[in-house]
Short mmCIF file of C-alpha atoms (C1' of nucleotides) in Angstrom, two decimals:
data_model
loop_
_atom_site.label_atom_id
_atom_site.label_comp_id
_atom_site.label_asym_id
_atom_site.label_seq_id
_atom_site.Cartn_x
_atom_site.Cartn_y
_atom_site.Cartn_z
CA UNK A 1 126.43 48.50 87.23
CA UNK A 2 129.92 49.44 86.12
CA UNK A 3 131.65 46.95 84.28
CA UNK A 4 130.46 48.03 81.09
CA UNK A 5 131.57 51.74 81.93
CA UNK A 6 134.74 50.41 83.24
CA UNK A 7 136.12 48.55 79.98
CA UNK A 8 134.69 52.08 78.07
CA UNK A 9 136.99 53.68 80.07
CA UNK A 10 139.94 51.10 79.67
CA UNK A 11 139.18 51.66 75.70
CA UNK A 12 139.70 55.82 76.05
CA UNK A 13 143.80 54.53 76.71
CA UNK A 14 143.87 52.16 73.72
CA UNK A 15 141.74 49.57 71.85
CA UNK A 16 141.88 46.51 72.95
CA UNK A 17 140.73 42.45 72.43
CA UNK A 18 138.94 40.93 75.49
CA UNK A 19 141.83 39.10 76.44
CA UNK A 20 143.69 42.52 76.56
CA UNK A 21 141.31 44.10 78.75
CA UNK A 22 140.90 40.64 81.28
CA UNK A 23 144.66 41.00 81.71
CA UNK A 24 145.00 45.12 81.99
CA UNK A 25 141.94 44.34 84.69
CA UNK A 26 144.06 42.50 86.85
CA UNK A 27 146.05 44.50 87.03
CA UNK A 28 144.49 47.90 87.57
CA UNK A 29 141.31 48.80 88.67
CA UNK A 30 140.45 45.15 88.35
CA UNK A 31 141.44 45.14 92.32
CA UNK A 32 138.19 48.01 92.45
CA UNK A 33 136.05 45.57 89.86
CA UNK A 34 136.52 42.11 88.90
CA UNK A 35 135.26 40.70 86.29
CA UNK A 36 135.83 37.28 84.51
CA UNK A 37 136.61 36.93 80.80
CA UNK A 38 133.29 35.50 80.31
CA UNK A 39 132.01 38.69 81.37
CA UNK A 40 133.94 40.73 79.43
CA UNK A 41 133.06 39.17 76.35
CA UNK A 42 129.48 39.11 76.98
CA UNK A 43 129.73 43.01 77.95
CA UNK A 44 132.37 43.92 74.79
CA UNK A 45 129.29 41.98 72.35
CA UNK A 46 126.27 44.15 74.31
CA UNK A 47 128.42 47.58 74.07
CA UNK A 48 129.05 47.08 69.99
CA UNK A 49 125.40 46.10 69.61
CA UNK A 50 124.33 49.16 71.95
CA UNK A 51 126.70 51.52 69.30
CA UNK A 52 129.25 52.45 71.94
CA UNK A 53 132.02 50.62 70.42
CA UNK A 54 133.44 49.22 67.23
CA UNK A 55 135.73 45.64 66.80
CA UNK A 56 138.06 46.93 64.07
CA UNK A 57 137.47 45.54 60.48
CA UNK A 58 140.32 42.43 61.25
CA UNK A 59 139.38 39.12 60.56
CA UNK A 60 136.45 38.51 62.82
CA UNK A 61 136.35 34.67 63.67
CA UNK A 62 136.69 32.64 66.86
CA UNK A 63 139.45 32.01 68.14
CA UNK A 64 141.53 35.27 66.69
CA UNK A 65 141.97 38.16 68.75
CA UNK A 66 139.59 40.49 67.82
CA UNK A 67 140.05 44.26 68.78
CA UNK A 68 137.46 47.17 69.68
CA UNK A 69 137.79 50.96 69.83
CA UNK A 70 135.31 53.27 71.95
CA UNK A 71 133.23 55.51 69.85
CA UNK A 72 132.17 59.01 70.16
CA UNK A 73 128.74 57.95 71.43
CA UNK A 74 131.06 55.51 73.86
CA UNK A 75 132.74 58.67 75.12
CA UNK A 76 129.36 60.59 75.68
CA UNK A 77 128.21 57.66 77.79
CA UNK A 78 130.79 57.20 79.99
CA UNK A 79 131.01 61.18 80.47
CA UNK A 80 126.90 60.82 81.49
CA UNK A 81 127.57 58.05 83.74
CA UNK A 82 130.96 58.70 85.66
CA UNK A 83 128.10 62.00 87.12
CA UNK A 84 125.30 59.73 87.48
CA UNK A 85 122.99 60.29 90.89
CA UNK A 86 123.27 56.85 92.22
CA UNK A 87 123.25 55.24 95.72
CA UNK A 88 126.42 53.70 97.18
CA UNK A 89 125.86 50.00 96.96
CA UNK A 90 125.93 48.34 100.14
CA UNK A 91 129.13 46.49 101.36
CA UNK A 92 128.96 42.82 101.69
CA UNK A 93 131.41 41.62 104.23
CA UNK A 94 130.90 38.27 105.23
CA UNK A 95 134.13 38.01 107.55
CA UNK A 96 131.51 40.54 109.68
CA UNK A 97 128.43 38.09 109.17
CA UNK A 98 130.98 35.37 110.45
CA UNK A 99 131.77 36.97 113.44
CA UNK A 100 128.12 38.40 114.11
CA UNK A 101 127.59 34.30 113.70
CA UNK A 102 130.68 33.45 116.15
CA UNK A 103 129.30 35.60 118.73
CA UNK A 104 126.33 33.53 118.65
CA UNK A 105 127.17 30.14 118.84
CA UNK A 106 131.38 30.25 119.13
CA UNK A 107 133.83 29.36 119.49
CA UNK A 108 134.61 27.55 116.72
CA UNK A 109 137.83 27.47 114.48
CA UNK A 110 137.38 30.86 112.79
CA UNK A 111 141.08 32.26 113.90
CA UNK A 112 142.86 29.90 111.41
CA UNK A 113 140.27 30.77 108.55
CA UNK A 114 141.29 34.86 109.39
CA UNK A 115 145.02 33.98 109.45
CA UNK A 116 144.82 32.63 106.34
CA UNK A 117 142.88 35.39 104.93
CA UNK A 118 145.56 37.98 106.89
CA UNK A 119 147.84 36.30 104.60
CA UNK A 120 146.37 37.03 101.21
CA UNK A 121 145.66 40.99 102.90
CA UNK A 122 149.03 41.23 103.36
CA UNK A 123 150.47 40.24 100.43
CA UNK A 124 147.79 41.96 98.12
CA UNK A 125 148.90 45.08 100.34
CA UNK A 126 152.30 44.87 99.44
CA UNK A 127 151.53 44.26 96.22
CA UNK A 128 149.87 47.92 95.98
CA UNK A 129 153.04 49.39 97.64
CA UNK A 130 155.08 48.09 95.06
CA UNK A 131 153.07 49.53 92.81
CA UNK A 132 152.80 53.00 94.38
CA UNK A 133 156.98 52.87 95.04
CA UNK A 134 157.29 52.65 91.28
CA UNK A 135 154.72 54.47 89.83
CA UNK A 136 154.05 57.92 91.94
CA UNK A 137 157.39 58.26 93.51
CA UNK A 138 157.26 62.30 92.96
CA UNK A 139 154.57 64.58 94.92
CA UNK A 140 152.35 67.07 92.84
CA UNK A 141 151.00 65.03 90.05
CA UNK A 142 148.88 66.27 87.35
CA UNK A 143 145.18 65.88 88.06
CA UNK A 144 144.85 62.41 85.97
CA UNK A 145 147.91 60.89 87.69
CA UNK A 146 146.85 62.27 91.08
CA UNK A 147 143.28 60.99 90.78
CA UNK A 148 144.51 57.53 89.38
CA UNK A 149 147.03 57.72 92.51
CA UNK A 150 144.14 58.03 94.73
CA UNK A 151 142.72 55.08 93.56
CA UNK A 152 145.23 53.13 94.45
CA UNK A 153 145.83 54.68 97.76
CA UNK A 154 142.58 53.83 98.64
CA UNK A 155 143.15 49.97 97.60
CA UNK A 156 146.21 50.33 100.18
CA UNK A 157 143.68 51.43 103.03
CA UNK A 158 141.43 49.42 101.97
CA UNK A 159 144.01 46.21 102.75
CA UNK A 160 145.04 47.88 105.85
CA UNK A 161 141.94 48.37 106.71
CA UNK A 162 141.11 44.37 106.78
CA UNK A 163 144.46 43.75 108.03
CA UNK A 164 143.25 45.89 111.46
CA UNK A 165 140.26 44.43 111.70
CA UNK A 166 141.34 40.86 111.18
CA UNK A 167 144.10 41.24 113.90
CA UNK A 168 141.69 42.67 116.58
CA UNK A 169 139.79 39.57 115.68
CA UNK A 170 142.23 37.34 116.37
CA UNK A 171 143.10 39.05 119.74
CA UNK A 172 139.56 39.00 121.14
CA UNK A 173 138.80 34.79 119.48
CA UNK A 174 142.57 33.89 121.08
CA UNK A 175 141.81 35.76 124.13
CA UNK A 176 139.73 32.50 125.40
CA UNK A 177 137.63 34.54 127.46
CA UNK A 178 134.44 33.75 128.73
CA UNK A 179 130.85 34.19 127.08
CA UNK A 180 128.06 35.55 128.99
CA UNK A 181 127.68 33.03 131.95
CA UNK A 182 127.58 29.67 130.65
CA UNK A 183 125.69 29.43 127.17
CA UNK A 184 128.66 28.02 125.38
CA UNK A 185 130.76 26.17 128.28
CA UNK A 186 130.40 22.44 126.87
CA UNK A 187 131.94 24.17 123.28
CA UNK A 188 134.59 24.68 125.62
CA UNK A 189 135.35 21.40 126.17
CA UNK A 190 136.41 21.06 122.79
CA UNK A 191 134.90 17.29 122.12
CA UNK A 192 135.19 16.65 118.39
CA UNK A 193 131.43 16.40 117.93
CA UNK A 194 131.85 14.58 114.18
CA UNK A 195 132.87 17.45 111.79
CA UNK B 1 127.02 33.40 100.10
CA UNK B 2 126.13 34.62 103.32
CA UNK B 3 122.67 35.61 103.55
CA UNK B 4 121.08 31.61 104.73
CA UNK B 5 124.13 31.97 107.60
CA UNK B 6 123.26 35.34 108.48
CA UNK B 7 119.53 34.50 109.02
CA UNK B 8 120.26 31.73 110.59
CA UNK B 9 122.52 33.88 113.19
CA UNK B 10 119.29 35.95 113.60
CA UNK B 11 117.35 32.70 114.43
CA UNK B 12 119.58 31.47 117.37
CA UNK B 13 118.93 34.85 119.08
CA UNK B 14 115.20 34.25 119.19
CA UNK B 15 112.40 32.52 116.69
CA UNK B 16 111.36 35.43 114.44
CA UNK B 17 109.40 35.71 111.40
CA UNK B 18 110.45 37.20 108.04
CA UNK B 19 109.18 40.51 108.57
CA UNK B 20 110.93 40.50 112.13
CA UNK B 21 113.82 39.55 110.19
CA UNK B 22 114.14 42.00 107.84
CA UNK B 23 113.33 45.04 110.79
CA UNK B 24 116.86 43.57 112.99
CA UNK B 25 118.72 43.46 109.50
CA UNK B 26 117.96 47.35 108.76
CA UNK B 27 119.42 47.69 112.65
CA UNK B 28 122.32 45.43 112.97
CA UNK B 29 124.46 42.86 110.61
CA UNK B 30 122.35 44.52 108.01
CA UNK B 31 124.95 47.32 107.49
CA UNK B 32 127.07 44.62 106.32
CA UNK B 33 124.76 42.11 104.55
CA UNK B 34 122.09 43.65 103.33
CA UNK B 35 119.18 41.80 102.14
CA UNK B 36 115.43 42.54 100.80
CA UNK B 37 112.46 41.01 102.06
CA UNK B 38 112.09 38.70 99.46
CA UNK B 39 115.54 37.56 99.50
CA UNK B 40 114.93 36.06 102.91
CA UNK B 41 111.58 34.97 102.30
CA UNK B 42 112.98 32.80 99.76
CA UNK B 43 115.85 32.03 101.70
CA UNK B 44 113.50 31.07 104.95
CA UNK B 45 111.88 28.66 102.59
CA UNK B 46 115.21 27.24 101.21
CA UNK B 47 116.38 26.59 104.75
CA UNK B 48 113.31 24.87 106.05
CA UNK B 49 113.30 22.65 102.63
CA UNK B 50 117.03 21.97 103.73
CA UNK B 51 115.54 20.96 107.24
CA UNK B 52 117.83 23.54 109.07
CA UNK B 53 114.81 25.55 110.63
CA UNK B 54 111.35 24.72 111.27
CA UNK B 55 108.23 27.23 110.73
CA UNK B 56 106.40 27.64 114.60
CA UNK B 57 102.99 25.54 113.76
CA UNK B 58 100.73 28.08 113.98
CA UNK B 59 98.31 29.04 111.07
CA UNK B 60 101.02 28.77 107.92
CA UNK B 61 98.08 30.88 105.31
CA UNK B 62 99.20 34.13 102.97
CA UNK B 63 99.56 37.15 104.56
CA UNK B 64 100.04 35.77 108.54
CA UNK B 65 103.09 36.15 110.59
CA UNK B 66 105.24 32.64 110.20
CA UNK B 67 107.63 32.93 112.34
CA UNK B 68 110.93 30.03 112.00
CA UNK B 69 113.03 28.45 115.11
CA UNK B 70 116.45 27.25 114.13
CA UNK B 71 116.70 23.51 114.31
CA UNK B 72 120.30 21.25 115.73
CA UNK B 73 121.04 20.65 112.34
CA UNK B 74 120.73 24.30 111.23
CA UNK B 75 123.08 25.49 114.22
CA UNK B 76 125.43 22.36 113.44
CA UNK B 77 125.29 23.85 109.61
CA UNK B 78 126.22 27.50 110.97
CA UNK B 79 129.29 26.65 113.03
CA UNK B 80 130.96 24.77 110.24
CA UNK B 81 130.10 27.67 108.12
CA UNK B 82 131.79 30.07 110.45
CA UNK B 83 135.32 28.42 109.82
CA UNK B 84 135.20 27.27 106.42
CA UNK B 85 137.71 28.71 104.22
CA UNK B 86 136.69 30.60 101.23
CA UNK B 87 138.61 33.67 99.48
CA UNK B 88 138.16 37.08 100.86
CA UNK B 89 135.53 38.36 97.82
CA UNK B 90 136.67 41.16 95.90
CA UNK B 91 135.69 44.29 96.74
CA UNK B 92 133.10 46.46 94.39
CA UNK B 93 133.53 50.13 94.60
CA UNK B 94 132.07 51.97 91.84
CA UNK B 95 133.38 54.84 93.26
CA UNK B 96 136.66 53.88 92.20
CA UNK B 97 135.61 52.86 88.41
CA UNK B 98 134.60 56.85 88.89
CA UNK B 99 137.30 57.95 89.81
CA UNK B 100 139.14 55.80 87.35
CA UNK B 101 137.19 56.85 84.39
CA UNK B 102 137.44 60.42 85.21
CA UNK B 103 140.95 60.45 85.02
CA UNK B 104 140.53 59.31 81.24
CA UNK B 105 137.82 61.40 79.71
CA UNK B 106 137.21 64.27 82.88
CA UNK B 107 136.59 66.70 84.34
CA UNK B 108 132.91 65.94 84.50
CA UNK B 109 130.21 66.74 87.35
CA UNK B 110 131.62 64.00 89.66
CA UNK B 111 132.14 66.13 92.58
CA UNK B 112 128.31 67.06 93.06
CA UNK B 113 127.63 63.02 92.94
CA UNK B 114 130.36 62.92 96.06
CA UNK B 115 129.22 65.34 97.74
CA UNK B 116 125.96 63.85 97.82
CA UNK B 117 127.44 60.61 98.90
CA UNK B 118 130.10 62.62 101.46
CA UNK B 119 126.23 63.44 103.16
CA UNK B 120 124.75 60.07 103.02
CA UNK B 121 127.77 57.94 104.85
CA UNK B 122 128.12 60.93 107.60
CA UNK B 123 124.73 60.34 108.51
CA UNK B 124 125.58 56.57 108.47
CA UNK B 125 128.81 57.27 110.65
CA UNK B 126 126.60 59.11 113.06
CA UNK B 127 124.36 56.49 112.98
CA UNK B 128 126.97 53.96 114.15
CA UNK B 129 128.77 56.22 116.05
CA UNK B 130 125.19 56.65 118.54
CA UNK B 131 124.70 53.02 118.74
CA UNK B 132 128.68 52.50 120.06
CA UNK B 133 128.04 55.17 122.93
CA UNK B 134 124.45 53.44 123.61
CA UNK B 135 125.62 49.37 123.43
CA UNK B 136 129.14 49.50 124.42
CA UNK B 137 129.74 52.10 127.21
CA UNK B 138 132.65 50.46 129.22
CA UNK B 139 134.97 48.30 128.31
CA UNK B 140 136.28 44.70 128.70
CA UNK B 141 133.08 43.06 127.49
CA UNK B 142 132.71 39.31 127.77
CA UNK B 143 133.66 37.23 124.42
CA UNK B 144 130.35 37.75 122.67
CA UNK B 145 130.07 40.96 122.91
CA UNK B 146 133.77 42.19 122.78
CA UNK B 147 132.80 40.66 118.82
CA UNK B 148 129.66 42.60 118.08
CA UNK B 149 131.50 45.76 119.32
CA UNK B 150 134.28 44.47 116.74
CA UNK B 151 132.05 44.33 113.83
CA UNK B 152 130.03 47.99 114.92
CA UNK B 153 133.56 49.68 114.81
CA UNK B 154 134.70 47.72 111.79
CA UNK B 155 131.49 49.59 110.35
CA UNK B 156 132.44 53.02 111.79
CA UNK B 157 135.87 52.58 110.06
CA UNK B 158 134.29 51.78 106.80
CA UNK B 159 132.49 54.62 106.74
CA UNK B 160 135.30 56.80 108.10
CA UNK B 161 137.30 54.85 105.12
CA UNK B 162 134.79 56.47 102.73
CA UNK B 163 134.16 59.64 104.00
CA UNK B 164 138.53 60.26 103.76
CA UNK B 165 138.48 58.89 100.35
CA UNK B 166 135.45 61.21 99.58
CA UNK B 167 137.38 64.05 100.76
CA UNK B 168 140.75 63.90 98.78
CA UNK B 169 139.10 63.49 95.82
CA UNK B 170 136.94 66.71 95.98
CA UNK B 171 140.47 68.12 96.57
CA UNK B 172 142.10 66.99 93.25
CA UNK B 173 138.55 67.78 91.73
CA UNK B 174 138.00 70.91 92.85
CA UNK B 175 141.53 72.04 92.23
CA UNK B 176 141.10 72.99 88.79
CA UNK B 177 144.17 71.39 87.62
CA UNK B 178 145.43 70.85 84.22
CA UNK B 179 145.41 66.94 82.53
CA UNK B 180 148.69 65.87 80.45
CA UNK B 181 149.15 68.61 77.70
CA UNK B 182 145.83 68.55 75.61
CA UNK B 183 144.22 65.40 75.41
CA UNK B 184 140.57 66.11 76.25
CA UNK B 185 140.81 69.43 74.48
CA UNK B 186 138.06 68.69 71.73
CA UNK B 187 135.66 66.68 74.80
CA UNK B 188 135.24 70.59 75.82
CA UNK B 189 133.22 72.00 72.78
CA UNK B 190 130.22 70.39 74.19
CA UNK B 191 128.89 69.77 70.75
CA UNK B 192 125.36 67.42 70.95
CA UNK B 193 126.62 64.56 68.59
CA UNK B 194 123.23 62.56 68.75
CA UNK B 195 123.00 60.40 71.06
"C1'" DC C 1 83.04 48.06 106.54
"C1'" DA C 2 86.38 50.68 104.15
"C1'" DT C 3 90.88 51.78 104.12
"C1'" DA C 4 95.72 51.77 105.40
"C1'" DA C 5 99.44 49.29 106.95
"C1'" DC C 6 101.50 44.95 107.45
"C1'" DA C 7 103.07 40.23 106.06
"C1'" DT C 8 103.92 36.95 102.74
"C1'" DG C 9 104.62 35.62 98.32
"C1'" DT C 10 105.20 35.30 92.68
"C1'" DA C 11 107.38 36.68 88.33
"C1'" DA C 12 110.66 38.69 85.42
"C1'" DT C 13 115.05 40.41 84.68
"C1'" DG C 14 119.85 40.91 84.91
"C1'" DA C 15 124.56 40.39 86.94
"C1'" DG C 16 128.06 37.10 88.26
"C1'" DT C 17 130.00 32.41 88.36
"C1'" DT C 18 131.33 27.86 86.75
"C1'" DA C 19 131.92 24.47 83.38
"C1'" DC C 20 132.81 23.54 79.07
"C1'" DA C 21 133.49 23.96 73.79
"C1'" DT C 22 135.92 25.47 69.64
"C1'" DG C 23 139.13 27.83 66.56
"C1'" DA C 24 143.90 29.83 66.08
"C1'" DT C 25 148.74 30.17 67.18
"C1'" DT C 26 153.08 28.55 68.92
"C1'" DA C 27 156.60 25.30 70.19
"C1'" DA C 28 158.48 20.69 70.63
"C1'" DT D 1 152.25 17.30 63.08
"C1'" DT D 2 150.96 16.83 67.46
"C1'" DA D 3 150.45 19.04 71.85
"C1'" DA D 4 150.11 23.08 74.62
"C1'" DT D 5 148.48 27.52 75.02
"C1'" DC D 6 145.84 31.44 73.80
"C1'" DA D 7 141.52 33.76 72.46
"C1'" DT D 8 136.80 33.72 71.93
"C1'" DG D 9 132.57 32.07 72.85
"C1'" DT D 10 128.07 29.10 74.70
"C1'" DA D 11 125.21 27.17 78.34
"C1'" DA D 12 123.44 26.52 82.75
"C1'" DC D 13 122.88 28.10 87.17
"C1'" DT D 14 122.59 31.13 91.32
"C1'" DC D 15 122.06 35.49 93.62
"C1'" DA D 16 120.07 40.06 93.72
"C1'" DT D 17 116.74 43.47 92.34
"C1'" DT D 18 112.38 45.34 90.88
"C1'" DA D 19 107.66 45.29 90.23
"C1'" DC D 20 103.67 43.50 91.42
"C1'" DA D 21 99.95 40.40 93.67
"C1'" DT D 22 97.31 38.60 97.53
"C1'" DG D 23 95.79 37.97 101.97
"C1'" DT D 24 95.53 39.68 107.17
"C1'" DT D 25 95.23 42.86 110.86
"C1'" DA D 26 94.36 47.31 112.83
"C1'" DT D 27 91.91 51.84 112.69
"C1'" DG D 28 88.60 55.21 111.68
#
DNA sequence: CATAACATGTAATGAGTTACATGATTAA
DNA sequence: TTAATCATGTAACTCATTACATGTTATG
């Protein structure tokens, strides 16, 4: 689980109110980890009761921001953890499940649901670009810089990644080739079958 | 949430019980939606409440094979699934949160956790890359399969994806370079401050 | 018939999501 | 001073994971 390890390591840069740390999230390695501001709340509240980080002595009620600094302990933690021995979680795709499903019983309408979904790839992809044109423009970065650069490099294959495999997805579903023998000719026929 | 569609994909194939399930998960969509058995236990349950599949009518007792046949409403229910359209979800890397949070506080042991890793999705790439040259020999398949080979390469790309990212950063790791000026200066005298 | 392996299932926990509630600040 | 917006928070719910429980079949 990373989230709480991620807003330790977005308090090491500066502390910060939950609302700070939803909006630095979206922008940074929030495209790595989402997380809602419900979430971050709930997470900033278990970290100061676990000892890992302090809300500075402001007024504390609801509805005022409400600040927290990482801790030494904090620190130690997220040193332990960024190490840890864990297995790589398992990717959840379900544009694959939905073609696994389309090969079964297609066609159906699933090239308009990928272009729309090209769309978002593409502009999140540009997006990262932007970002890449204005932040690492030079070449031998310092290790920090070069490491945060490969994070975002990765985001940009990431996108490019989907953006290939969407395409070839739309070539083979637009191809209107045959299945095996028959098994889905009356699909064909395209009868709007209610819904 | 994909898992009910994904079994359901399994059920047009052929009738298969929960345990047969969960074996042809491990092999195939698996690698991209991966469930436990008592996920889809649950789920088989959910779906026949839902009337979507039907349990064979043999001996239903604890501890028997059950095995489910997908019903007209069930496939109905999959093929407007297929198209609907949802938002890409975001992708969860903690490999990235990592990297990210080595950048701040590093350099710690990281690189022995991605070299283990580096090890694990090679094997996985292998994997793939065996079942391509077994399943999908020549080429211009027919419709249905031209989209499983899709989704097996989409796989092999993933891991590729990984094993790349993997790679450079062992290179900035291993590089021994220096952060901004100090910074982490005091992180270095390794002093036990209590956990 | 004892044991291992298989098949199904229950229970508890925790992460993530959605909907909503409340106090504070800002702007018309 | 009212309305809009911001910031924090609560509650309910679902999905996923882990540990465990129970019954069935196959093997010696």
């Amino acid at each position: 689980m990373s989230l709480p390890h991620a807003l330790l390591t977005a308090l090491v840069e500066r502390p910060s109110s939950g609302s700070d740390l939803a909006a630095r999230f979206d922008k940074t390695i929030g495209y790595f980890w989402r997380a809602t501001h419900q979430q971050i709340y709930r997470e900033l509240a278990r970290l100061e009761e676990a000892g890992l980080i302090q809300s500075l002595p402001e007024e504390t009620t609801r509805g005022r921001k409400r600040a927290y600094k990482i801790l030494p302990t904090g620190r130690k933690e997220l040193k332990r953890w960024i190490a840890l021995n864990e297995d790589p979680p398992f990717l959840r795709d379900d544009l694959m499940v939905r073609l696994w499903a389309e090969a079964a019983v297609g066609p159906t309408k699933l090239d308009k649901e990928i272009e729309r979904r090209l769309k978002l790839h593409t502009e999140r992809l540009e997006t990262y670009r932007k970002y890449e044109a204005r932040d690492y423009g030079g070449d031998d970065h310092p290790r920090d810089v070069a490491l945060r650069y490969l994070v975002l490099r990765c985001g940009i294959r990431y996108e490019s990644y989907w953006i290939q495999a969407a395409t070839e997805a739309l070539e083979i579903l637009k191809a209107d080739k045959p299945c095996k023998p028959d098994k889905g000719a009356t699909a064909a026929k395209k009868r709007p079958t209610g819904k």
